[in-house]
Amino acid sequence: MKSENLPTARKQSITTDKFLFFFLGLRKGEIEKRVQALRRDHPDESPEQLARRLAKADTSLSVLSGALLHLPMMVPGVGIALRLLGVAATATAMSALHLYLILEIALLFGRDIDDQARVPEMLTILAASGLTAGTPILMRSVGLTPLLALPAGILTVAAARRLIVEAAIRYYKRAS
């Protein structure tokens, strides 16, 4: 379903689009192209199978973001401001990665990614990504050694991503 077919009242605002583009680097045209290519390359697969294929393709990026999230905490002598900056930058990248994925899944299940209904869904993902990004600080505050924090961070991000994927598939499948 293309956004041009939606009533104006249901389309996302220009401000929302600009925020997603400028602050999170979200490019909806890229999402649409990727989903079209996936459907073209795997025409016999269901939306659920395609969604899992997308999630699997991004696994290495998810692991990398989990590692990067915790690296600033492992470097001795790095000030708290630089650590927090590293966490914030990684959280932003991780949020964008998750947002792309849920919008791709929404599109696979026939949802319009320009519909206002996607905004609360995206806010939920941003909140989950933000909570996940706070794990380095939590681990440091409970006294975990940095060597344990790195694998724990990777596992935390991987678990959050898995939950996001499964929840999105169930949500969009049920609403189909």
Short mmCIF file of N, CA and C in Angstrom, two decimals:
data_model
loop_
_atom_site.label_atom_id
_atom_site.label_comp_id
_atom_site.label_asym_id
_atom_site.label_seq_id
_atom_site.Cartn_x
_atom_site.Cartn_y
_atom_site.Cartn_z
N MET A 1 0.84 -1.16 0.00
CA MET A 1 0.00 0.00 0.00
C MET A 1 0.89 1.23 0.00
N LYS A 2 0.73 2.10 -0.93
CA LYS A 2 1.55 3.31 -1.02
C LYS A 2 0.93 4.42 -0.18
N SER A 3 1.80 5.31 0.31
CA SER A 3 1.32 6.37 1.18
C SER A 3 0.41 7.36 0.45
N GLU A 4 0.52 7.45 -0.86
CA GLU A 4 -0.33 8.38 -1.59
C GLU A 4 -1.81 7.99 -1.49
N ASN A 5 -2.09 6.72 -1.21
CA ASN A 5 -3.46 6.25 -1.13
C ASN A 5 -4.09 6.47 0.24
N LEU A 6 -3.28 6.91 1.22
CA LEU A 6 -3.80 7.12 2.56
C LEU A 6 -4.50 8.47 2.66
N PRO A 7 -5.55 8.53 3.46
CA PRO A 7 -6.13 9.84 3.73
C PRO A 7 -5.08 10.71 4.44
N THR A 8 -5.11 11.99 4.21
CA THR A 8 -4.12 12.90 4.77
C THR A 8 -4.04 12.80 6.29
N ALA A 9 -5.15 12.57 6.95
CA ALA A 9 -5.17 12.53 8.41
C ALA A 9 -4.35 11.38 8.97
N ARG A 10 -4.10 10.35 8.20
CA ARG A 10 -3.38 9.18 8.68
C ARG A 10 -1.90 9.21 8.34
N LYS A 11 -1.47 10.12 7.49
CA LYS A 11 -0.06 10.17 7.12
C LYS A 11 0.76 10.79 8.24
N GLN A 12 2.00 10.36 8.34
CA GLN A 12 2.90 10.95 9.31
C GLN A 12 3.20 12.39 8.92
N SER A 13 3.48 13.20 9.90
CA SER A 13 3.77 14.61 9.63
C SER A 13 5.15 14.75 8.99
N ILE A 14 5.33 15.89 8.36
CA ILE A 14 6.64 16.21 7.77
C ILE A 14 7.69 16.29 8.88
N THR A 15 7.30 16.81 10.03
CA THR A 15 8.22 16.90 11.17
C THR A 15 8.70 15.52 11.60
N THR A 16 7.78 14.56 11.67
CA THR A 16 8.15 13.19 12.03
C THR A 16 9.13 12.62 11.01
N ASP A 17 8.80 12.80 9.73
CA ASP A 17 9.69 12.31 8.68
C ASP A 17 11.07 12.94 8.77
N LYS A 18 11.13 14.24 9.00
CA LYS A 18 12.42 14.93 9.10
C LYS A 18 13.21 14.46 10.32
N PHE A 19 12.52 14.26 11.45
CA PHE A 19 13.20 13.77 12.64
C PHE A 19 13.82 12.40 12.36
N LEU A 20 13.03 11.50 11.79
CA LEU A 20 13.52 10.15 11.50
C LEU A 20 14.69 10.19 10.52
N PHE A 21 14.62 11.06 9.56
CA PHE A 21 15.68 11.16 8.56
C PHE A 21 16.95 11.78 9.14
N PHE A 22 16.83 12.96 9.75
CA PHE A 22 18.01 13.69 10.19
C PHE A 22 18.65 13.14 11.46
N PHE A 23 17.83 12.68 12.41
CA PHE A 23 18.40 12.23 13.68
C PHE A 23 18.71 10.74 13.71
N LEU A 24 17.98 9.95 12.93
CA LEU A 24 18.21 8.51 12.95
C LEU A 24 18.64 7.95 11.60
N GLY A 25 18.73 8.81 10.60
CA GLY A 25 19.18 8.37 9.29
C GLY A 25 18.21 7.42 8.60
N LEU A 26 16.95 7.49 8.97
CA LEU A 26 15.95 6.57 8.42
C LEU A 26 15.53 7.01 7.02
N ARG A 27 15.76 6.14 6.08
CA ARG A 27 15.40 6.41 4.68
C ARG A 27 14.36 5.40 4.24
N LYS A 28 13.12 5.85 4.19
CA LYS A 28 12.02 4.93 3.89
C LYS A 28 12.10 4.38 2.47
N GLY A 29 12.65 5.14 1.56
CA GLY A 29 12.82 4.65 0.19
C GLY A 29 13.74 3.42 0.14
N GLU A 30 14.78 3.43 0.98
CA GLU A 30 15.69 2.29 1.06
C GLU A 30 14.98 1.07 1.62
N ILE A 31 14.12 1.30 2.59
CA ILE A 31 13.36 0.20 3.18
C ILE A 31 12.47 -0.44 2.12
N GLU A 32 11.78 0.39 1.35
CA GLU A 32 10.89 -0.12 0.30
C GLU A 32 11.68 -0.89 -0.76
N LYS A 33 12.84 -0.36 -1.16
CA LYS A 33 13.66 -1.05 -2.16
C LYS A 33 14.14 -2.40 -1.66
N ARG A 34 14.57 -2.45 -0.41
CA ARG A 34 15.08 -3.69 0.16
C ARG A 34 13.98 -4.75 0.22
N VAL A 35 12.78 -4.33 0.62
CA VAL A 35 11.66 -5.28 0.72
C VAL A 35 11.25 -5.75 -0.68
N GLN A 36 11.22 -4.85 -1.65
CA GLN A 36 10.89 -5.25 -3.03
C GLN A 36 11.92 -6.26 -3.55
N ALA A 37 13.19 -6.00 -3.31
CA ALA A 37 14.24 -6.91 -3.77
C ALA A 37 14.12 -8.27 -3.09
N LEU A 38 13.82 -8.27 -1.81
CA LEU A 38 13.66 -9.51 -1.08
C LEU A 38 12.49 -10.32 -1.62
N ARG A 39 11.37 -9.66 -1.87
CA ARG A 39 10.21 -10.35 -2.44
C ARG A 39 10.51 -10.90 -3.84
N ARG A 40 11.26 -10.12 -4.62
CA ARG A 40 11.62 -10.54 -5.96
C ARG A 40 12.56 -11.76 -5.92
N ASP A 41 13.53 -11.73 -5.01
CA ASP A 41 14.50 -12.81 -4.92
C ASP A 41 13.96 -14.09 -4.27
N HIS A 42 12.90 -13.96 -3.47
CA HIS A 42 12.32 -15.10 -2.76
C HIS A 42 10.79 -15.07 -2.89
N PRO A 43 10.27 -15.22 -4.11
CA PRO A 43 8.83 -15.04 -4.33
C PRO A 43 7.95 -16.09 -3.65
N ASP A 44 8.49 -17.23 -3.30
CA ASP A 44 7.68 -18.29 -2.71
C ASP A 44 7.64 -18.25 -1.19
N GLU A 45 8.34 -17.31 -0.58
CA GLU A 45 8.38 -17.25 0.87
C GLU A 45 7.28 -16.34 1.42
N SER A 46 6.79 -16.70 2.60
CA SER A 46 5.75 -15.93 3.27
C SER A 46 6.36 -14.67 3.89
N PRO A 47 5.51 -13.71 4.27
CA PRO A 47 6.04 -12.52 4.96
C PRO A 47 6.84 -12.88 6.22
N GLU A 48 6.40 -13.89 6.95
CA GLU A 48 7.12 -14.31 8.15
C GLU A 48 8.50 -14.86 7.80
N GLN A 49 8.58 -15.68 6.78
CA GLN A 49 9.87 -16.23 6.36
C GLN A 49 10.81 -15.11 5.89
N LEU A 50 10.26 -14.16 5.15
CA LEU A 50 11.07 -13.04 4.68
C LEU A 50 11.55 -12.17 5.85
N ALA A 51 10.68 -11.99 6.84
CA ALA A 51 11.05 -11.20 8.02
C ALA A 51 12.20 -11.87 8.76
N ARG A 52 12.14 -13.17 8.90
CA ARG A 52 13.21 -13.90 9.58
C ARG A 52 14.51 -13.84 8.76
N ARG A 53 14.37 -13.86 7.45
CA ARG A 53 15.54 -13.74 6.57
C ARG A 53 16.21 -12.37 6.79
N LEU A 54 15.39 -11.31 6.87
CA LEU A 54 15.93 -9.97 7.14
C LEU A 54 16.64 -9.92 8.49
N ALA A 55 16.02 -10.48 9.50
CA ALA A 55 16.59 -10.47 10.84
C ALA A 55 17.91 -11.23 10.87
N LYS A 56 17.97 -12.34 10.19
CA LYS A 56 19.19 -13.14 10.15
C LYS A 56 20.32 -12.39 9.44
N ALA A 57 19.96 -11.66 8.39
CA ALA A 57 20.97 -10.93 7.62
C ALA A 57 21.64 -9.84 8.45
N ASP A 58 20.95 -9.30 9.44
CA ASP A 58 21.49 -8.23 10.26
C ASP A 58 22.11 -8.71 11.56
N THR A 59 22.22 -10.01 11.75
CA THR A 59 22.75 -10.54 13.01
C THR A 59 24.15 -10.03 13.31
N SER A 60 25.02 -10.01 12.32
CA SER A 60 26.39 -9.57 12.57
C SER A 60 26.43 -8.09 12.96
N LEU A 61 25.55 -7.28 12.38
CA LEU A 61 25.49 -5.87 12.78
C LEU A 61 25.00 -5.73 14.21
N SER A 62 24.09 -6.58 14.61
CA SER A 62 23.59 -6.56 15.97
C SER A 62 24.69 -6.92 16.97
N VAL A 63 25.45 -7.95 16.64
CA VAL A 63 26.57 -8.35 17.50
C VAL A 63 27.60 -7.22 17.59
N LEU A 64 27.89 -6.62 16.46
CA LEU A 64 28.85 -5.51 16.44
C LEU A 64 28.35 -4.35 17.29
N SER A 65 27.07 -4.02 17.20
CA SER A 65 26.56 -2.91 18.00
C SER A 65 26.62 -3.24 19.48
N GLY A 66 26.38 -4.49 19.85
CA GLY A 66 26.51 -4.89 21.25
C GLY A 66 27.94 -4.75 21.75
N ALA A 67 28.89 -5.11 20.90
CA ALA A 67 30.30 -4.98 21.28
C ALA A 67 30.69 -3.52 21.39
N LEU A 68 30.30 -2.72 20.40
CA LEU A 68 30.65 -1.30 20.42
C LEU A 68 30.02 -0.56 21.60
N LEU A 69 28.85 -1.03 22.00
CA LEU A 69 28.15 -0.41 23.11
C LEU A 69 28.99 -0.50 24.39
N HIS A 70 29.73 -1.60 24.53
CA HIS A 70 30.48 -1.83 25.76
C HIS A 70 31.96 -1.49 25.67
N LEU A 71 32.47 -1.30 24.49
CA LEU A 71 33.90 -0.99 24.36
C LEU A 71 34.34 0.26 25.11
N PRO A 72 33.59 1.36 25.05
CA PRO A 72 34.06 2.55 25.78
C PRO A 72 34.20 2.31 27.28
N MET A 73 33.41 1.40 27.82
CA MET A 73 33.50 1.11 29.26
C MET A 73 34.73 0.29 29.60
N MET A 74 35.32 -0.35 28.61
CA MET A 74 36.47 -1.22 28.85
C MET A 74 37.81 -0.49 28.80
N VAL A 75 37.81 0.70 28.23
CA VAL A 75 39.07 1.41 28.04
C VAL A 75 39.41 2.18 29.32
N PRO A 76 40.50 1.78 29.98
CA PRO A 76 40.88 2.49 31.21
C PRO A 76 41.33 3.92 30.89
N GLY A 77 41.01 4.80 31.79
CA GLY A 77 41.46 6.18 31.63
C GLY A 77 40.55 7.04 30.76
N VAL A 78 39.54 6.44 30.16
CA VAL A 78 38.60 7.23 29.35
C VAL A 78 37.59 7.85 30.29
N GLY A 79 37.41 9.13 30.17
CA GLY A 79 36.50 9.85 31.05
C GLY A 79 35.05 9.45 30.84
N ILE A 80 34.24 9.75 31.83
CA ILE A 80 32.82 9.39 31.78
C ILE A 80 32.11 10.08 30.61
N ALA A 81 32.52 11.30 30.29
CA ALA A 81 31.87 12.00 29.17
C ALA A 81 32.10 11.25 27.85
N LEU A 82 33.34 10.79 27.64
CA LEU A 82 33.63 10.04 26.41
C LEU A 82 32.92 8.69 26.42
N ARG A 83 32.84 8.06 27.57
CA ARG A 83 32.11 6.79 27.66
C ARG A 83 30.65 6.99 27.30
N LEU A 84 30.04 8.00 27.89
CA LEU A 84 28.62 8.26 27.61
C LEU A 84 28.40 8.64 26.15
N LEU A 85 29.33 9.37 25.58
CA LEU A 85 29.24 9.72 24.16
C LEU A 85 29.28 8.46 23.29
N GLY A 86 30.16 7.52 23.63
CA GLY A 86 30.23 6.26 22.90
C GLY A 86 28.96 5.46 23.03
N VAL A 87 28.40 5.43 24.23
CA VAL A 87 27.13 4.72 24.45
C VAL A 87 26.02 5.39 23.66
N ALA A 88 25.96 6.72 23.67
CA ALA A 88 24.91 7.43 22.95
C ALA A 88 25.00 7.21 21.44
N ALA A 89 26.21 7.27 20.91
CA ALA A 89 26.39 7.06 19.47
C ALA A 89 25.99 5.65 19.06
N THR A 90 26.39 4.67 19.86
CA THR A 90 26.03 3.29 19.55
C THR A 90 24.53 3.08 19.71
N ALA A 91 23.93 3.67 20.73
CA ALA A 91 22.48 3.54 20.93
C ALA A 91 21.72 4.11 19.75
N THR A 92 22.19 5.20 19.19
CA THR A 92 21.54 5.80 18.03
C THR A 92 21.62 4.86 16.83
N ALA A 93 22.80 4.30 16.59
CA ALA A 93 22.96 3.36 15.48
C ALA A 93 22.11 2.12 15.68
N MET A 94 22.09 1.61 16.91
CA MET A 94 21.30 0.43 17.22
C MET A 94 19.81 0.72 17.04
N SER A 95 19.38 1.88 17.44
CA SER A 95 17.97 2.26 17.27
C SER A 95 17.59 2.29 15.79
N ALA A 96 18.46 2.88 14.99
CA ALA A 96 18.19 2.94 13.55
C ALA A 96 18.12 1.53 12.96
N LEU A 97 19.03 0.67 13.36
CA LEU A 97 19.03 -0.72 12.89
C LEU A 97 17.71 -1.41 13.22
N HIS A 98 17.24 -1.21 14.44
CA HIS A 98 15.97 -1.82 14.86
C HIS A 98 14.77 -1.18 14.16
N LEU A 99 14.82 0.13 13.96
CA LEU A 99 13.71 0.80 13.27
C LEU A 99 13.59 0.32 11.82
N TYR A 100 14.73 0.21 11.14
CA TYR A 100 14.70 -0.31 9.77
C TYR A 100 14.03 -1.67 9.75
N LEU A 101 14.42 -2.52 10.69
CA LEU A 101 13.90 -3.88 10.70
C LEU A 101 12.40 -3.92 10.93
N ILE A 102 11.88 -3.17 11.91
CA ILE A 102 10.43 -3.26 12.13
C ILE A 102 9.64 -2.63 10.98
N LEU A 103 10.19 -1.60 10.36
CA LEU A 103 9.48 -1.03 9.21
C LEU A 103 9.52 -1.99 8.02
N GLU A 104 10.62 -2.70 7.85
CA GLU A 104 10.69 -3.71 6.79
C GLU A 104 9.68 -4.82 7.06
N ILE A 105 9.58 -5.24 8.31
CA ILE A 105 8.61 -6.28 8.66
C ILE A 105 7.19 -5.77 8.45
N ALA A 106 6.92 -4.54 8.84
CA ALA A 106 5.60 -3.96 8.63
C ALA A 106 5.25 -3.96 7.14
N LEU A 107 6.20 -3.56 6.32
CA LEU A 107 5.98 -3.52 4.87
C LEU A 107 5.75 -4.92 4.31
N LEU A 108 6.48 -5.90 4.81
CA LEU A 108 6.29 -7.28 4.36
C LEU A 108 4.87 -7.78 4.64
N PHE A 109 4.28 -7.30 5.74
CA PHE A 109 2.93 -7.71 6.10
C PHE A 109 1.87 -6.74 5.56
N GLY A 110 2.27 -5.90 4.60
CA GLY A 110 1.30 -5.04 3.91
C GLY A 110 0.96 -3.74 4.61
N ARG A 111 1.74 -3.34 5.59
CA ARG A 111 1.47 -2.07 6.27
C ARG A 111 2.16 -0.94 5.53
N ASP A 112 1.55 0.22 5.60
CA ASP A 112 2.12 1.42 4.99
C ASP A 112 3.06 2.05 6.01
N ILE A 113 4.31 2.20 5.66
CA ILE A 113 5.29 2.73 6.63
C ILE A 113 5.18 4.24 6.82
N ASP A 114 4.33 4.90 6.04
CA ASP A 114 4.08 6.32 6.23
C ASP A 114 2.84 6.59 7.08
N ASP A 115 2.15 5.54 7.49
CA ASP A 115 0.94 5.66 8.29
C ASP A 115 1.32 6.11 9.71
N GLN A 116 0.49 6.95 10.31
CA GLN A 116 0.72 7.41 11.69
C GLN A 116 0.77 6.25 12.67
N ALA A 117 0.14 5.15 12.34
CA ALA A 117 0.13 3.99 13.23
C ALA A 117 1.54 3.46 13.48
N ARG A 118 2.48 3.75 12.59
CA ARG A 118 3.86 3.29 12.78
C ARG A 118 4.59 4.11 13.84
N VAL A 119 4.14 5.32 14.11
CA VAL A 119 4.87 6.20 15.04
C VAL A 119 4.93 5.60 16.45
N PRO A 120 3.81 5.16 17.05
CA PRO A 120 3.92 4.54 18.39
C PRO A 120 4.76 3.27 18.37
N GLU A 121 4.70 2.54 17.27
CA GLU A 121 5.52 1.32 17.14
C GLU A 121 7.01 1.69 17.14
N MET A 122 7.34 2.75 16.42
CA MET A 122 8.74 3.18 16.36
C MET A 122 9.19 3.73 17.72
N LEU A 123 8.31 4.43 18.43
CA LEU A 123 8.66 4.94 19.76
C LEU A 123 8.94 3.79 20.73
N THR A 124 8.17 2.71 20.60
CA THR A 124 8.40 1.53 21.44
C THR A 124 9.79 0.96 21.17
N ILE A 125 10.18 0.90 19.90
CA ILE A 125 11.50 0.39 19.54
C ILE A 125 12.60 1.31 20.06
N LEU A 126 12.39 2.61 19.97
CA LEU A 126 13.38 3.55 20.50
C LEU A 126 13.54 3.37 22.00
N ALA A 127 12.44 3.16 22.72
CA ALA A 127 12.51 2.95 24.17
C ALA A 127 13.27 1.66 24.48
N ALA A 128 12.96 0.59 23.76
CA ALA A 128 13.66 -0.68 23.99
C ALA A 128 15.15 -0.55 23.69
N SER A 129 15.48 0.15 22.63
CA SER A 129 16.89 0.35 22.28
C SER A 129 17.59 1.20 23.34
N GLY A 130 16.89 2.18 23.86
CA GLY A 130 17.47 3.03 24.90
C GLY A 130 17.74 2.24 26.18
N LEU A 131 16.81 1.38 26.55
CA LEU A 131 17.02 0.54 27.74
C LEU A 131 18.20 -0.40 27.53
N THR A 132 18.28 -0.97 26.34
CA THR A 132 19.39 -1.86 26.03
C THR A 132 20.71 -1.10 26.08
N ALA A 133 20.70 0.12 25.61
CA ALA A 133 21.93 0.93 25.60
C ALA A 133 22.41 1.28 26.99
N GLY A 134 21.53 1.21 27.97
CA GLY A 134 21.93 1.52 29.34
C GLY A 134 22.64 0.39 30.06
N THR A 135 22.73 -0.77 29.44
CA THR A 135 23.35 -1.92 30.12
C THR A 135 24.82 -1.71 30.48
N PRO A 136 25.63 -1.00 29.69
CA PRO A 136 27.03 -0.82 30.13
C PRO A 136 27.13 -0.08 31.45
N ILE A 137 26.29 0.92 31.63
CA ILE A 137 26.33 1.71 32.86
C ILE A 137 25.83 0.85 34.03
N LEU A 138 24.79 0.07 33.79
CA LEU A 138 24.27 -0.82 34.82
C LEU A 138 25.32 -1.84 35.23
N MET A 139 25.98 -2.43 34.25
CA MET A 139 26.99 -3.45 34.55
C MET A 139 28.16 -2.86 35.32
N ARG A 140 28.52 -1.67 34.97
CA ARG A 140 29.63 -1.01 35.68
C ARG A 140 29.19 -0.69 37.11
N SER A 141 27.94 -0.28 37.28
CA SER A 141 27.48 0.11 38.62
C SER A 141 27.35 -1.10 39.56
N VAL A 142 27.12 -2.30 39.02
CA VAL A 142 27.06 -3.48 39.88
C VAL A 142 28.43 -4.14 40.03
N GLY A 143 29.45 -3.56 39.40
CA GLY A 143 30.81 -4.01 39.60
C GLY A 143 31.27 -5.16 38.73
N LEU A 144 30.59 -5.43 37.64
CA LEU A 144 31.06 -6.47 36.73
C LEU A 144 32.37 -6.04 36.08
N THR A 145 33.27 -6.97 35.94
CA THR A 145 34.52 -6.65 35.27
C THR A 145 34.24 -6.36 33.80
N PRO A 146 35.03 -5.49 33.19
CA PRO A 146 34.81 -5.16 31.78
C PRO A 146 34.83 -6.38 30.85
N LEU A 147 35.62 -7.38 31.20
CA LEU A 147 35.68 -8.57 30.34
C LEU A 147 34.35 -9.33 30.34
N LEU A 148 33.61 -9.29 31.43
CA LEU A 148 32.29 -9.92 31.47
C LEU A 148 31.24 -9.02 30.84
N ALA A 149 31.47 -7.73 30.92
CA ALA A 149 30.49 -6.79 30.40
C ALA A 149 30.36 -6.88 28.87
N LEU A 150 31.47 -7.15 28.19
CA LEU A 150 31.43 -7.22 26.73
C LEU A 150 30.53 -8.36 26.24
N PRO A 151 30.75 -9.61 26.66
CA PRO A 151 29.83 -10.66 26.20
C PRO A 151 28.40 -10.44 26.68
N ALA A 152 28.26 -9.90 27.90
CA ALA A 152 26.91 -9.63 28.40
C ALA A 152 26.22 -8.58 27.53
N GLY A 153 26.96 -7.58 27.10
CA GLY A 153 26.40 -6.55 26.22
C GLY A 153 25.97 -7.12 24.88
N ILE A 154 26.80 -7.98 24.31
CA ILE A 154 26.47 -8.60 23.03
C ILE A 154 25.20 -9.43 23.18
N LEU A 155 25.13 -10.21 24.26
CA LEU A 155 23.95 -11.04 24.50
C LEU A 155 22.69 -10.20 24.75
N THR A 156 22.86 -9.08 25.44
CA THR A 156 21.72 -8.20 25.72
C THR A 156 21.15 -7.63 24.42
N VAL A 157 22.03 -7.16 23.55
CA VAL A 157 21.57 -6.60 22.28
C VAL A 157 20.95 -7.68 21.41
N ALA A 158 21.56 -8.85 21.38
CA ALA A 158 21.02 -9.96 20.58
C ALA A 158 19.65 -10.38 21.10
N ALA A 159 19.50 -10.44 22.42
CA ALA A 159 18.21 -10.82 23.01
C ALA A 159 17.14 -9.77 22.72
N ALA A 160 17.51 -8.50 22.85
CA ALA A 160 16.55 -7.43 22.55
C ALA A 160 16.12 -7.49 21.09
N ARG A 161 17.07 -7.71 20.21
CA ARG A 161 16.75 -7.79 18.78
C ARG A 161 15.82 -8.96 18.51
N ARG A 162 16.09 -10.08 19.11
CA ARG A 162 15.24 -11.27 18.93
C ARG A 162 13.82 -10.99 19.41
N LEU A 163 13.70 -10.35 20.57
CA LEU A 163 12.37 -10.00 21.09
C LEU A 163 11.65 -9.03 20.16
N ILE A 164 12.37 -8.06 19.64
CA ILE A 164 11.77 -7.09 18.72
C ILE A 164 11.26 -7.80 17.47
N VAL A 165 12.07 -8.68 16.90
CA VAL A 165 11.69 -9.40 15.68
C VAL A 165 10.45 -10.26 15.93
N GLU A 166 10.49 -11.04 17.00
CA GLU A 166 9.37 -11.94 17.29
C GLU A 166 8.08 -11.17 17.57
N ALA A 167 8.21 -10.09 18.34
CA ALA A 167 7.03 -9.27 18.65
C ALA A 167 6.47 -8.62 17.39
N ALA A 168 7.34 -8.11 16.52
CA ALA A 168 6.87 -7.47 15.28
C ALA A 168 6.18 -8.48 14.38
N ILE A 169 6.75 -9.67 14.24
CA ILE A 169 6.12 -10.68 13.39
C ILE A 169 4.74 -11.04 13.94
N ARG A 170 4.66 -11.30 15.24
CA ARG A 170 3.34 -11.65 15.84
C ARG A 170 2.35 -10.50 15.68
N TYR A 171 2.80 -9.29 15.93
CA TYR A 171 1.91 -8.12 15.87
C TYR A 171 1.37 -7.91 14.45
N TYR A 172 2.26 -7.88 13.47
CA TYR A 172 1.81 -7.61 12.10
C TYR A 172 1.09 -8.79 11.49
N LYS A 173 1.45 -10.00 11.89
CA LYS A 173 0.76 -11.18 11.40
C LYS A 173 -0.67 -11.23 11.93
N ARG A 174 -0.83 -10.93 13.20
CA ARG A 174 -2.15 -10.94 13.83
C ARG A 174 -3.06 -9.88 13.23
N ALA A 175 -2.50 -8.74 12.92
CA ALA A 175 -3.30 -7.64 12.39
C ALA A 175 -3.55 -7.76 10.88
N SER A 176 -3.00 -8.80 10.26
CA SER A 176 -3.18 -8.97 8.79
C SER A 176 -4.59 -9.35 8.45
#
